[in-house]
mmCIF file with all atom_site columns, C-alpha atoms in Angstrom:
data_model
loop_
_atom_site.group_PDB
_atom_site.id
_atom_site.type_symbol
_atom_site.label_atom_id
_atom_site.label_alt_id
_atom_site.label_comp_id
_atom_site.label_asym_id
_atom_site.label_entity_id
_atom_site.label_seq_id
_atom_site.pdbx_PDB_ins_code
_atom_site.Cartn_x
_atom_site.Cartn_y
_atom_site.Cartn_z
_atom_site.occupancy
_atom_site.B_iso_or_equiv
_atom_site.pdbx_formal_charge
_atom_site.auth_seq_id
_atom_site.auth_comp_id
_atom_site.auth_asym_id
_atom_site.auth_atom_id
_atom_site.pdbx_PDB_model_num
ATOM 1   C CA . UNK T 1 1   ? 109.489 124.896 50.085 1.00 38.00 ? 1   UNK T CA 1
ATOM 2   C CA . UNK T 1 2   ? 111.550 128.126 48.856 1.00 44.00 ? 2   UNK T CA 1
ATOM 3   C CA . UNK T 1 3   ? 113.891 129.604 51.281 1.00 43.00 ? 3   UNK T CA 1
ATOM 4   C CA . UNK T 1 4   ? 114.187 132.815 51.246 1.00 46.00 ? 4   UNK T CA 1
ATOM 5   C CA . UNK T 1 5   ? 117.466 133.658 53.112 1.00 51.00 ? 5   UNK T CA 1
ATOM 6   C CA . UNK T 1 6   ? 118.777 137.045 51.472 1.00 77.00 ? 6   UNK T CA 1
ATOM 7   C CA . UNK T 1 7   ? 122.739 135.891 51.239 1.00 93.00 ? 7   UNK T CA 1
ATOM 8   C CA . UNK T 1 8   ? 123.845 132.425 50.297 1.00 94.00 ? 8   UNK T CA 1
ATOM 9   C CA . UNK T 1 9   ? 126.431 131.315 48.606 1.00 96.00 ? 9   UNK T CA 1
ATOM 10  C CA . UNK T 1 10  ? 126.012 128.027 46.614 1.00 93.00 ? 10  UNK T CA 1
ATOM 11  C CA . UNK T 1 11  ? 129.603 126.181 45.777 1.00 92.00 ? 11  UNK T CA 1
ATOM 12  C CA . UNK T 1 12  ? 130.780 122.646 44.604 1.00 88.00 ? 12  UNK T CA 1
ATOM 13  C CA . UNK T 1 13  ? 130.556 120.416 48.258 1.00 86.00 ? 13  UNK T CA 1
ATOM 14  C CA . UNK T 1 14  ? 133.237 118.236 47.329 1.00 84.00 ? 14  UNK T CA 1
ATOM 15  C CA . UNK T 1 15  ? 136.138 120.826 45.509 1.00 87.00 ? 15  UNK T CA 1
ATOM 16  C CA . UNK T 1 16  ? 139.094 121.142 47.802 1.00 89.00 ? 16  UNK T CA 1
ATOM 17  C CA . UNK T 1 17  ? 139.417 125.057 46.658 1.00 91.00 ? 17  UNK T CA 1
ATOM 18  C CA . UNK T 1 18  ? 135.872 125.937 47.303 1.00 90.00 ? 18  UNK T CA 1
ATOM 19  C CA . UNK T 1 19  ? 135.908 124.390 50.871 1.00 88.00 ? 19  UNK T CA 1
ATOM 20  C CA . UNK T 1 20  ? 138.842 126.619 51.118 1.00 91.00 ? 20  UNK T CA 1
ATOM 21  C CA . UNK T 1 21  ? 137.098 129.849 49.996 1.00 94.00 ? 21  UNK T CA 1
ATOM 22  C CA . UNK T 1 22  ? 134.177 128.688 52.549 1.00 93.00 ? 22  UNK T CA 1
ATOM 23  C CA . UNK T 1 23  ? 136.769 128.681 55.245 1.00 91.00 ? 23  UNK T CA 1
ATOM 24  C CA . UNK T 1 24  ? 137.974 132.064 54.645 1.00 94.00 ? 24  UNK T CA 1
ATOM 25  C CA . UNK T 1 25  ? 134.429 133.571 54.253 1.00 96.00 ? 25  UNK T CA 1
ATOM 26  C CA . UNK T 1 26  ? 133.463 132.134 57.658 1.00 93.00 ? 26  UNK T CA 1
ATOM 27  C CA . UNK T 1 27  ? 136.768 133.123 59.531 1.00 91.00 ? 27  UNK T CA 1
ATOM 28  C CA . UNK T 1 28  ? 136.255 136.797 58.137 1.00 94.00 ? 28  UNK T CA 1
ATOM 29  C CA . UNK T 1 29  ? 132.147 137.150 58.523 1.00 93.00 ? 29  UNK T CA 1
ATOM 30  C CA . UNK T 1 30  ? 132.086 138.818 61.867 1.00 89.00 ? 30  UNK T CA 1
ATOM 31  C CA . UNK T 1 31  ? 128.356 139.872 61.720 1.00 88.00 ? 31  UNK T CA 1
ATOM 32  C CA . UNK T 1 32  ? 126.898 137.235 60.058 1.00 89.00 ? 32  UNK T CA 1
ATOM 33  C CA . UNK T 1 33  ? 125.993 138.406 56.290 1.00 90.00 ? 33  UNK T CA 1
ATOM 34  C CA . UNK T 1 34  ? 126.505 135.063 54.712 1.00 95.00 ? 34  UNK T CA 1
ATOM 35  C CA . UNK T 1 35  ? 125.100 131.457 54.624 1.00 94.00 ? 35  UNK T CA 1
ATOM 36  C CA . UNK T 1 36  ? 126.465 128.423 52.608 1.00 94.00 ? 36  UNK T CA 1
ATOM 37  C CA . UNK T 1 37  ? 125.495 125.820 51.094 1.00 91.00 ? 37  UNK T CA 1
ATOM 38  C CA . UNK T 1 38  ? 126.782 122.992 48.580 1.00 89.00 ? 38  UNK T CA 1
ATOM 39  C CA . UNK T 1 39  ? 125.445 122.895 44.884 1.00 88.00 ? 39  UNK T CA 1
ATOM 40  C CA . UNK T 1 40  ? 124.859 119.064 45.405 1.00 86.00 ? 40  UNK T CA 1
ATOM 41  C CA . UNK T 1 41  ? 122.094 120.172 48.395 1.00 87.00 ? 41  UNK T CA 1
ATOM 42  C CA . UNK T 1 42  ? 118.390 120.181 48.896 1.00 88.00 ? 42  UNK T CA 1
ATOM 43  C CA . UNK T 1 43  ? 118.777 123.846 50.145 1.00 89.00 ? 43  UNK T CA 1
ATOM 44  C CA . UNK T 1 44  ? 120.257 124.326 46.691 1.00 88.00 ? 44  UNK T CA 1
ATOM 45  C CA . UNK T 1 45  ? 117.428 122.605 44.362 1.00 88.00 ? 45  UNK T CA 1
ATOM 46  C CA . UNK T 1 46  ? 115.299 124.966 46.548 1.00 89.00 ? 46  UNK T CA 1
ATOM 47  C CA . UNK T 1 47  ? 116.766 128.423 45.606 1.00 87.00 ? 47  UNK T CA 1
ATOM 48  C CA . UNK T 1 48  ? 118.572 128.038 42.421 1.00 85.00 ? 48  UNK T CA 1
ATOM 49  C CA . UNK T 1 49  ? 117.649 126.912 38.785 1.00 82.00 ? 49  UNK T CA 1
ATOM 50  C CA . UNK T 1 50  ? 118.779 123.167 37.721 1.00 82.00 ? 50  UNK T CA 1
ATOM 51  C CA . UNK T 1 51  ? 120.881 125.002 34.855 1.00 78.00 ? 51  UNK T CA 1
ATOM 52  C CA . UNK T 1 52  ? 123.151 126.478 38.358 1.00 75.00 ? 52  UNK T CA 1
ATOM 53  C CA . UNK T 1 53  ? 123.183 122.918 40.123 1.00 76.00 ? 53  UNK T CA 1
ATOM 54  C CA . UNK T 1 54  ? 124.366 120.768 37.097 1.00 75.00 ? 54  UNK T CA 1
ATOM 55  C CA . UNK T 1 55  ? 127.446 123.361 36.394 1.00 71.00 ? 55  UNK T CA 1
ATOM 56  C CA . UNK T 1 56  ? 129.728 122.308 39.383 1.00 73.00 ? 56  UNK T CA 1
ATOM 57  C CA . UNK T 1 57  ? 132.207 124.798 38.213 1.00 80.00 ? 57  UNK T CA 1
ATOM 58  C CA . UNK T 1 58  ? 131.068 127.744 39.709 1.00 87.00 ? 58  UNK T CA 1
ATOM 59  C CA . UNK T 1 59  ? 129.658 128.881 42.464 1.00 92.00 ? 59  UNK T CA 1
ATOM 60  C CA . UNK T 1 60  ? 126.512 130.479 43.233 1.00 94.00 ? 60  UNK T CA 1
ATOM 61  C CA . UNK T 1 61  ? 125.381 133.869 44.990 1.00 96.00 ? 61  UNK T CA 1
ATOM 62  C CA . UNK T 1 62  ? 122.281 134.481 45.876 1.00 94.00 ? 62  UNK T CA 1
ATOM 63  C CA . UNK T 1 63  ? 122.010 138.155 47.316 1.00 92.00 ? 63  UNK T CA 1
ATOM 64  C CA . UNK T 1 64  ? 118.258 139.024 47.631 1.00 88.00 ? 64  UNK T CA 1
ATOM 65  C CA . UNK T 1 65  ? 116.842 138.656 44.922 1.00 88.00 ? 65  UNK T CA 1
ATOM 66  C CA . UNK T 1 66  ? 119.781 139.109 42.407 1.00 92.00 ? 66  UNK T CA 1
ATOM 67  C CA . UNK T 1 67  ? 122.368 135.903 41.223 1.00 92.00 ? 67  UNK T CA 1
ATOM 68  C CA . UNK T 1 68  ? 125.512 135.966 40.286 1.00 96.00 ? 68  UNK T CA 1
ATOM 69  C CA . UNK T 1 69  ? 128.111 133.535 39.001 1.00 94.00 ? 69  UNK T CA 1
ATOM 70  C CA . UNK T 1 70  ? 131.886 132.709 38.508 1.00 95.00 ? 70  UNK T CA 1
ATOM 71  C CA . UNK T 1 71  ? 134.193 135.806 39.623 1.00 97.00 ? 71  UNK T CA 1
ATOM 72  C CA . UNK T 1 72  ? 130.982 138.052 40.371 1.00 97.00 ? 72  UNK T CA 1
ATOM 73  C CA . UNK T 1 73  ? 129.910 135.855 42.513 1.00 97.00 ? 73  UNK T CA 1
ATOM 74  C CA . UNK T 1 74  ? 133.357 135.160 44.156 1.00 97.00 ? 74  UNK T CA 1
ATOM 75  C CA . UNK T 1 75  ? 134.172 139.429 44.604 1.00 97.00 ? 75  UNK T CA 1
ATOM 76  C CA . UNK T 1 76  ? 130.361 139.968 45.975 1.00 97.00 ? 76  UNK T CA 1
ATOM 77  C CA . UNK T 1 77  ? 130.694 137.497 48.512 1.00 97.00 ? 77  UNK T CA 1
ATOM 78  C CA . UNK T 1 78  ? 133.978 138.799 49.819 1.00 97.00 ? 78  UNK T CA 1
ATOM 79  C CA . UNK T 1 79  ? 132.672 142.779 49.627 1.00 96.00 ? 79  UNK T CA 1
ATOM 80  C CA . UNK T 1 80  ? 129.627 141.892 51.623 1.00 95.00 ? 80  UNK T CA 1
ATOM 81  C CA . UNK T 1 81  ? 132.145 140.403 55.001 1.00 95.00 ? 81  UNK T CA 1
ATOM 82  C CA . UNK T 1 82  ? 132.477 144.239 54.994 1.00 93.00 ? 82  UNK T CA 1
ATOM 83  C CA . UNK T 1 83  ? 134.966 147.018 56.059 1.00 93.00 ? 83  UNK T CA 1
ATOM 84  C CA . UNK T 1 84  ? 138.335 146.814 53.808 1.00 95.00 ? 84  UNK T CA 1
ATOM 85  C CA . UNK T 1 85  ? 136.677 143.461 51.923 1.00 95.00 ? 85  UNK T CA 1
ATOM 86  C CA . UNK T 1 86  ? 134.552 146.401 49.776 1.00 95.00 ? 86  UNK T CA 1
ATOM 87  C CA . UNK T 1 87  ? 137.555 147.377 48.217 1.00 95.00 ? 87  UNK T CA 1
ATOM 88  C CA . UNK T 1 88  ? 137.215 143.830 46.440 1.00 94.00 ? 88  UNK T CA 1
ATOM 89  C CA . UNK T 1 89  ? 134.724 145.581 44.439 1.00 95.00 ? 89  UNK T CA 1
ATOM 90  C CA . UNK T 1 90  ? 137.366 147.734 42.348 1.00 96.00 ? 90  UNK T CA 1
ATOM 91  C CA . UNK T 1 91  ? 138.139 144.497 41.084 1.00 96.00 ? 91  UNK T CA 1
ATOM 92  C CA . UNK T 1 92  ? 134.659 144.426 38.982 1.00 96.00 ? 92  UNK T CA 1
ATOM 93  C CA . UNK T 1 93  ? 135.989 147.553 36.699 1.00 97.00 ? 93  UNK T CA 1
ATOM 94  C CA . UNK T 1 94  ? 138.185 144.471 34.612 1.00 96.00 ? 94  UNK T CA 1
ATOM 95  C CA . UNK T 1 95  ? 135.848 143.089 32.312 1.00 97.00 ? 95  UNK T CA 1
ATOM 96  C CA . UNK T 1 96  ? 133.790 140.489 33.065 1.00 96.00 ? 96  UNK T CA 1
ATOM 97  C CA . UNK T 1 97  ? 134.892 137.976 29.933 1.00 96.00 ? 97  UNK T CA 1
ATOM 98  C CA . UNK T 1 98  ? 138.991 138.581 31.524 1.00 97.00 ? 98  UNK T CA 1
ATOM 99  C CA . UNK T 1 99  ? 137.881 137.902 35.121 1.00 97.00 ? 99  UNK T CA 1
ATOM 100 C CA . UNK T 1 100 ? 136.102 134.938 34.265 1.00 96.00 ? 100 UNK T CA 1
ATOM 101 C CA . UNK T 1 101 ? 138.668 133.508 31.636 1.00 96.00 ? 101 UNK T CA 1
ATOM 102 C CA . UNK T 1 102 ? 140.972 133.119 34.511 1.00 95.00 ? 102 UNK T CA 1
ATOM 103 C CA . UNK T 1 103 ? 137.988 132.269 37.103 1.00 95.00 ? 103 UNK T CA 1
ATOM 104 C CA . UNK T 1 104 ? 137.241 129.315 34.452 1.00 94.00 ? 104 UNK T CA 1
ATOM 105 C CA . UNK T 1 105 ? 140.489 128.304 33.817 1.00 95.00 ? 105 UNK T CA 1
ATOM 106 C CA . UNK T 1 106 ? 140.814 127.515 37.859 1.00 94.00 ? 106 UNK T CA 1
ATOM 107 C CA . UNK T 1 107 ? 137.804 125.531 37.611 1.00 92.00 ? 107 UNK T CA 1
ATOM 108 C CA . UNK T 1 108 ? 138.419 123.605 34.628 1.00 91.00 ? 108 UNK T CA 1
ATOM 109 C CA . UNK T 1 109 ? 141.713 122.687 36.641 1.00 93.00 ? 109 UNK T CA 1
ATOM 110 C CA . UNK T 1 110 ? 140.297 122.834 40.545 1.00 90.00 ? 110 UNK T CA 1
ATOM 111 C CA . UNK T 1 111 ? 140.651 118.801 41.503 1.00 87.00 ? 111 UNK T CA 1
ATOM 112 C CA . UNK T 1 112 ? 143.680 118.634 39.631 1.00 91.00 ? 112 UNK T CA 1
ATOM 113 C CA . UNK T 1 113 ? 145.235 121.616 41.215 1.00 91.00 ? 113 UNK T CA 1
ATOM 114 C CA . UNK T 1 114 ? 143.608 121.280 44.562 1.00 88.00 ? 114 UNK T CA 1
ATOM 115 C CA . UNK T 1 115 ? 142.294 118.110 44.803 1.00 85.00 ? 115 UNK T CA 1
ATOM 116 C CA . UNK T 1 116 ? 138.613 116.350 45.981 1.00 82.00 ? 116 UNK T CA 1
ATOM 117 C CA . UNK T 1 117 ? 136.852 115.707 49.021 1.00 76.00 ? 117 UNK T CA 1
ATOM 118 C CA . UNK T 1 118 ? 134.526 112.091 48.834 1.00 72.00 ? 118 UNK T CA 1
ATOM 119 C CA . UNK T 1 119 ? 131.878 113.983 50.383 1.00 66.00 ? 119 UNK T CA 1
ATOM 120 C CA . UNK T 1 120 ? 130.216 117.206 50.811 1.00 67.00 ? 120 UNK T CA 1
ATOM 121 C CA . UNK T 1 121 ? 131.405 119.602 54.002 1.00 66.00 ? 121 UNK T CA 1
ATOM 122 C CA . UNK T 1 122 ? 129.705 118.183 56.855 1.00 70.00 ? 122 UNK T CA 1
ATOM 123 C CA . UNK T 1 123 ? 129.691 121.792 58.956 1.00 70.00 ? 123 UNK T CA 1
ATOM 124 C CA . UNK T 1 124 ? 131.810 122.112 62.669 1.00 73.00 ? 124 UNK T CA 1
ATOM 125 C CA . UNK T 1 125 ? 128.887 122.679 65.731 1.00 72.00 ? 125 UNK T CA 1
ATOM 126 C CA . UNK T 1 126 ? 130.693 126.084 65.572 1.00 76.00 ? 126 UNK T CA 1
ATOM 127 C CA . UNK T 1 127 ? 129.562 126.000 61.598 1.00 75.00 ? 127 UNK T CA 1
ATOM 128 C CA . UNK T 1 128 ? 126.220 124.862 62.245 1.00 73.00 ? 128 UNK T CA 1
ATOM 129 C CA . UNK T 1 129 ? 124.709 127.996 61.768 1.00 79.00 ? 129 UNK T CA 1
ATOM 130 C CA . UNK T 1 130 ? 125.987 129.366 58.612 1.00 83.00 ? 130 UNK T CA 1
ATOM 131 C CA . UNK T 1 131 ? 126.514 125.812 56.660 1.00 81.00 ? 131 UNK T CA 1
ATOM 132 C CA . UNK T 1 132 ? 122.708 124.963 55.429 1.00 82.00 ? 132 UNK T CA 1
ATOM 133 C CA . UNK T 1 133 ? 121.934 121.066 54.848 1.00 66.00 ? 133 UNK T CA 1
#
């Protein structure tokens, strides 16, 4: 069964720093543009290619019917909460191969820097709704 929810962002269930980024996206999405999920999820194997899944170090945005990866992903995500968070997209004029040499470089590091959950986000009742299983 596809799903075919228009904004989802796909990220690593059990990294520390991508939990983190979750938080922040939820705290900020006031009208409800984005849904998560983790990489490690049946909602995931649904939507995205294996090649996506198997790479925990990145995430994964799924925006219609476009996908995007690594700092893309990341500066998409935070220009769709809205208002200011468009400005983010000024940051897409560096090059992609710079933005993602340091987005990779954080991943590469991401447990060691920020440590590792056992287990995948299990979503707050006030999370229900924008956390898919």
């Amino acid at each position: 069964m596809k799903m075919e929810l228009e904004n989802i962002l796909l990220f690593d269930g059990h990294c520390s720093l991508c939990n983190g980024f979750i938080d922040f996206l939820i705290r900020r999405d006031k009208h409800n543009h984005l849904k998560f999920a983790s990489l490690q999820s049946n909602i995931a194997a649904d939507i995205i290619p294996l090649n996506y899944r198997n790479d925990l170090k990145t995430i994964v945005y799924k925006r219609g019917e476009s996908m995007y990866t690594e700092s893309t992903a990341a500066l998409k995500a935070i220009s769709d909460l809205g208002g200011l968070w468009k400005s983010f997209l000024v940051l897409l004029l560096f090059p992609k191969f710079l933005r993602n040499t340091v987005y990779r470089y954080i991943a590469r590091n991401r447990y060691k820097f920020f440590g590792k959950k056992e287990t995948c986000r299990i979503p707050t009742p006030n999370e229900a709704s924008k956390i898919l299983a």
